[in-house]
Short mmCIF file of C-alpha atoms in Angstrom, two decimals:
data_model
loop_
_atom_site.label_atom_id
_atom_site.label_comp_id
_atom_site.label_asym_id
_atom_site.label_seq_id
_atom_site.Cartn_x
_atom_site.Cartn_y
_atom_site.Cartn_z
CA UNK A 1 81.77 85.29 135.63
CA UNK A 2 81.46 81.93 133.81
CA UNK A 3 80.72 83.34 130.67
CA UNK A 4 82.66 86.96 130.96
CA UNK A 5 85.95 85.06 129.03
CA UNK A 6 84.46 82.07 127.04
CA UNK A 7 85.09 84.10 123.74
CA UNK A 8 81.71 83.19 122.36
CA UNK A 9 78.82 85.38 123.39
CA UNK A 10 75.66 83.75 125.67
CA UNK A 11 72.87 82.89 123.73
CA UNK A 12 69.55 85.15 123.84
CA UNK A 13 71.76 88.35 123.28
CA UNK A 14 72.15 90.71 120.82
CA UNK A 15 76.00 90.15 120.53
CA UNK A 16 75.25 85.98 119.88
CA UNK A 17 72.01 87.03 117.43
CA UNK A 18 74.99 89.54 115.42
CA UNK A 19 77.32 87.05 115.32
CA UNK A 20 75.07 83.98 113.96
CA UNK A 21 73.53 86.42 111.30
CA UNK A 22 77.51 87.32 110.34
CA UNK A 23 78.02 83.70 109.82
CA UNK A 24 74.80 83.10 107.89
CA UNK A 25 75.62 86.04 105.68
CA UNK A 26 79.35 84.56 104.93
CA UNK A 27 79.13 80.67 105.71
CA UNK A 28 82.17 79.82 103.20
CA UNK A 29 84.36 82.49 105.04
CA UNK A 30 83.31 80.94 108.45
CA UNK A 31 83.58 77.43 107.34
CA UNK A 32 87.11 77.63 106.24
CA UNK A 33 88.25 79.53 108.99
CA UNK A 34 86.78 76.83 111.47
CA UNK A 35 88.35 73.41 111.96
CA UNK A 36 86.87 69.89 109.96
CA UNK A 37 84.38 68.48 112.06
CA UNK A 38 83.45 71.76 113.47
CA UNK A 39 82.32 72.49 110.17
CA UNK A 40 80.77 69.82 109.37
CA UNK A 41 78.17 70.04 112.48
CA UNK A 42 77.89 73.96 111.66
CA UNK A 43 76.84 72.83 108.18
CA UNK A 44 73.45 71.23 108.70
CA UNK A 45 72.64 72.06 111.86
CA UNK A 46 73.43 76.28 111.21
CA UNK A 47 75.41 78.49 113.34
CA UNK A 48 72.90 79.00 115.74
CA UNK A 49 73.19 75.16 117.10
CA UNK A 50 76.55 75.01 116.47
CA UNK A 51 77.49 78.07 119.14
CA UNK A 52 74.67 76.45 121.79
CA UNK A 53 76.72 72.81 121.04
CA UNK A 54 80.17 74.95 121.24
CA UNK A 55 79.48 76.45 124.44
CA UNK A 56 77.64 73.26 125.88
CA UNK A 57 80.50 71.35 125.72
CA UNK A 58 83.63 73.25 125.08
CA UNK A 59 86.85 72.05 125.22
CA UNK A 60 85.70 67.98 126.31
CA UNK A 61 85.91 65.08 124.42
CA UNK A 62 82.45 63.74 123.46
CA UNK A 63 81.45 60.03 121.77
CA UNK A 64 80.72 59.76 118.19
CA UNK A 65 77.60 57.07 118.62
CA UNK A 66 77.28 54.84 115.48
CA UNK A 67 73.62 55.82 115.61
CA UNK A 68 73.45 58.73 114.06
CA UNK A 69 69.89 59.15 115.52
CA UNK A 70 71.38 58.97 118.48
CA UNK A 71 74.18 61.24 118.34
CA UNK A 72 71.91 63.93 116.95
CA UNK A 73 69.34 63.37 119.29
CA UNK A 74 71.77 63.45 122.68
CA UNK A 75 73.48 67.02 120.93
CA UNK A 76 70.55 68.58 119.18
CA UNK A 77 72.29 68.50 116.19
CA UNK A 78 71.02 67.60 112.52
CA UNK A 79 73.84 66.17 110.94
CA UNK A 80 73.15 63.85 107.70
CA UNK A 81 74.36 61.06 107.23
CA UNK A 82 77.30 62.09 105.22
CA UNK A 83 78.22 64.07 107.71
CA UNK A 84 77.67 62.00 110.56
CA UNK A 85 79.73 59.39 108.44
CA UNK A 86 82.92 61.77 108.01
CA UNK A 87 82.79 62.82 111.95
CA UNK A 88 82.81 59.38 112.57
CA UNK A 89 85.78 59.19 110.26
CA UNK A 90 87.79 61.67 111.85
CA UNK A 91 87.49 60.43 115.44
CA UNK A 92 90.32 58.54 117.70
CA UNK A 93 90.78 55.46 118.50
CA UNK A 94 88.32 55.64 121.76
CA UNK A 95 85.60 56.98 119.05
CA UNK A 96 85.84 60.24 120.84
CA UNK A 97 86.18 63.90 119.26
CA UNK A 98 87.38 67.14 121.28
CA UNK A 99 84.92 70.00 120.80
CA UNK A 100 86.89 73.37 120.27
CA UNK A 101 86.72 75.82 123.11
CA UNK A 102 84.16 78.76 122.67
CA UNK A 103 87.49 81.01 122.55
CA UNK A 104 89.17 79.13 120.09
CA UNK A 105 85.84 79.63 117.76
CA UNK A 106 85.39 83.11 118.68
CA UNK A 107 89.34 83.68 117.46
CA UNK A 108 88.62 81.65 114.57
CA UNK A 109 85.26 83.90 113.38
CA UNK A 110 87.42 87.33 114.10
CA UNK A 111 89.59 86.15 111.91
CA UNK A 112 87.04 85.21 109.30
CA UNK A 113 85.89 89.05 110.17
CA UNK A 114 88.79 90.50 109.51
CA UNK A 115 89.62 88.63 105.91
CA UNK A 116 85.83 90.09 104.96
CA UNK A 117 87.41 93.54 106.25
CA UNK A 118 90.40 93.21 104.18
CA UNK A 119 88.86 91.93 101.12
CA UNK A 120 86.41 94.76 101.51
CA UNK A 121 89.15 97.06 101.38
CA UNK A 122 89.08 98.83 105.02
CA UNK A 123 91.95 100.65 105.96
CA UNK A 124 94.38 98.55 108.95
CA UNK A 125 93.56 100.97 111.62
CA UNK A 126 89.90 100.64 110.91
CA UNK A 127 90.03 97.05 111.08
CA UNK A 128 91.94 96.47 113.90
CA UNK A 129 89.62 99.12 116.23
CA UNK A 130 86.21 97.68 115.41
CA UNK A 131 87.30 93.88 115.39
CA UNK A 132 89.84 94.01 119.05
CA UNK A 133 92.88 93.22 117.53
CA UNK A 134 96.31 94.83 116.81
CA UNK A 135 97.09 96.40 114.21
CA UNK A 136 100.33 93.81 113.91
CA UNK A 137 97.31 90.61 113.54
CA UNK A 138 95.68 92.76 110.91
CA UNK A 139 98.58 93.10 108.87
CA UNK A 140 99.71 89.38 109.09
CA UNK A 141 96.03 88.35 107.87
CA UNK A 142 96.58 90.78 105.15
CA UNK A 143 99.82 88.97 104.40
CA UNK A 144 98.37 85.62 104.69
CA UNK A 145 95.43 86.72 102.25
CA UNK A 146 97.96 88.14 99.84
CA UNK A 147 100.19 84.97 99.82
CA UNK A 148 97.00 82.59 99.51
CA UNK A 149 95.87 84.41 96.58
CA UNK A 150 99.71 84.17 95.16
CA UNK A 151 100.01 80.54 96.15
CA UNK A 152 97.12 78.78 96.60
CA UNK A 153 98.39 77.40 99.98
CA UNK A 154 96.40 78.43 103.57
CA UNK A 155 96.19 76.95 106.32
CA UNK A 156 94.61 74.25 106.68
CA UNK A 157 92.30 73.58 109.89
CA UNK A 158 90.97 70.10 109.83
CA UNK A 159 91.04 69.29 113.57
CA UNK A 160 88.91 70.29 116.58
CA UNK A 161 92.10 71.32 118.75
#
């Protein structure tokens, strides 16, 4: 039951392989669509690491150690130094970061999903039955697409929460 409404899907199954080739096929999509530091770990250590590190320790706040070495070492994570520098940068006062919940991930990568659905010009209906969502969500990321491309303004996610 633990795992049945994390969002992300256990490792060592098809559904988590899927997913991590998805994100390794469209890593600029997923990026954006994922908050700052999340990002950043996804970005040297891959998807793969990034989901095990996601569902390790969803949702609790975790020490940024000044060692990188460290740090890497405790999480299993690769991050270089730049990297390690800007999470470092971006934590609170306590030197503490809040991983995102597996679920908030997972609704962030649908998303991602469904813009590469949109932009590859599947009909609403389509999108919304393979991807789980309504057929309202798909509309309002087509919306939010359309204004983006208009406007050059998105959302911006550049926390963990």
């Amino acid at each position: 039951m633990n795992t049945l409404f994390r969002g992300l899907p256990a490792p060592e199954t098809q559904a988590f392989e899927m997913l991590v080739t998805f994100c390794d096929k469209n890593p600029v999509a997923v990026r954006s669509a994922l908050p700052f530091a999340a990002a950043e770990v996804s970005n040297n250590s891959g998807f793969e690491r990034f989901f095990r590190f996601v569902l390790d320790h969803s949702g609790a706040n975790i020490y940024i150690s000044q060692d990188r070495g460290r740090f890497n070492a405790k999480y299993d994570l690769s991050l270089s130094e730049a990297e390690h520098r800007r999470l470092l940068d971006s934590t609170d006062a306590r030197g503490t970061i809040s991983v995102p919940s597996a679920f908030g991930v997972f609704i962030a990568l649908r998303r991602s999903a469904m813009l590469a659905e949109i932009k590859a010009g599947r009909p609403d209906r389509e999108i919304a039955r393979t991807l789980g969502a309504s057929i309202r969500a798909v509309k309002q990321e087509r919306r939010r697409a359309r204004d983006f491309q208009l406007t050059g303004n998105g959302p911006s996610a550049n926390t963990w929460s």
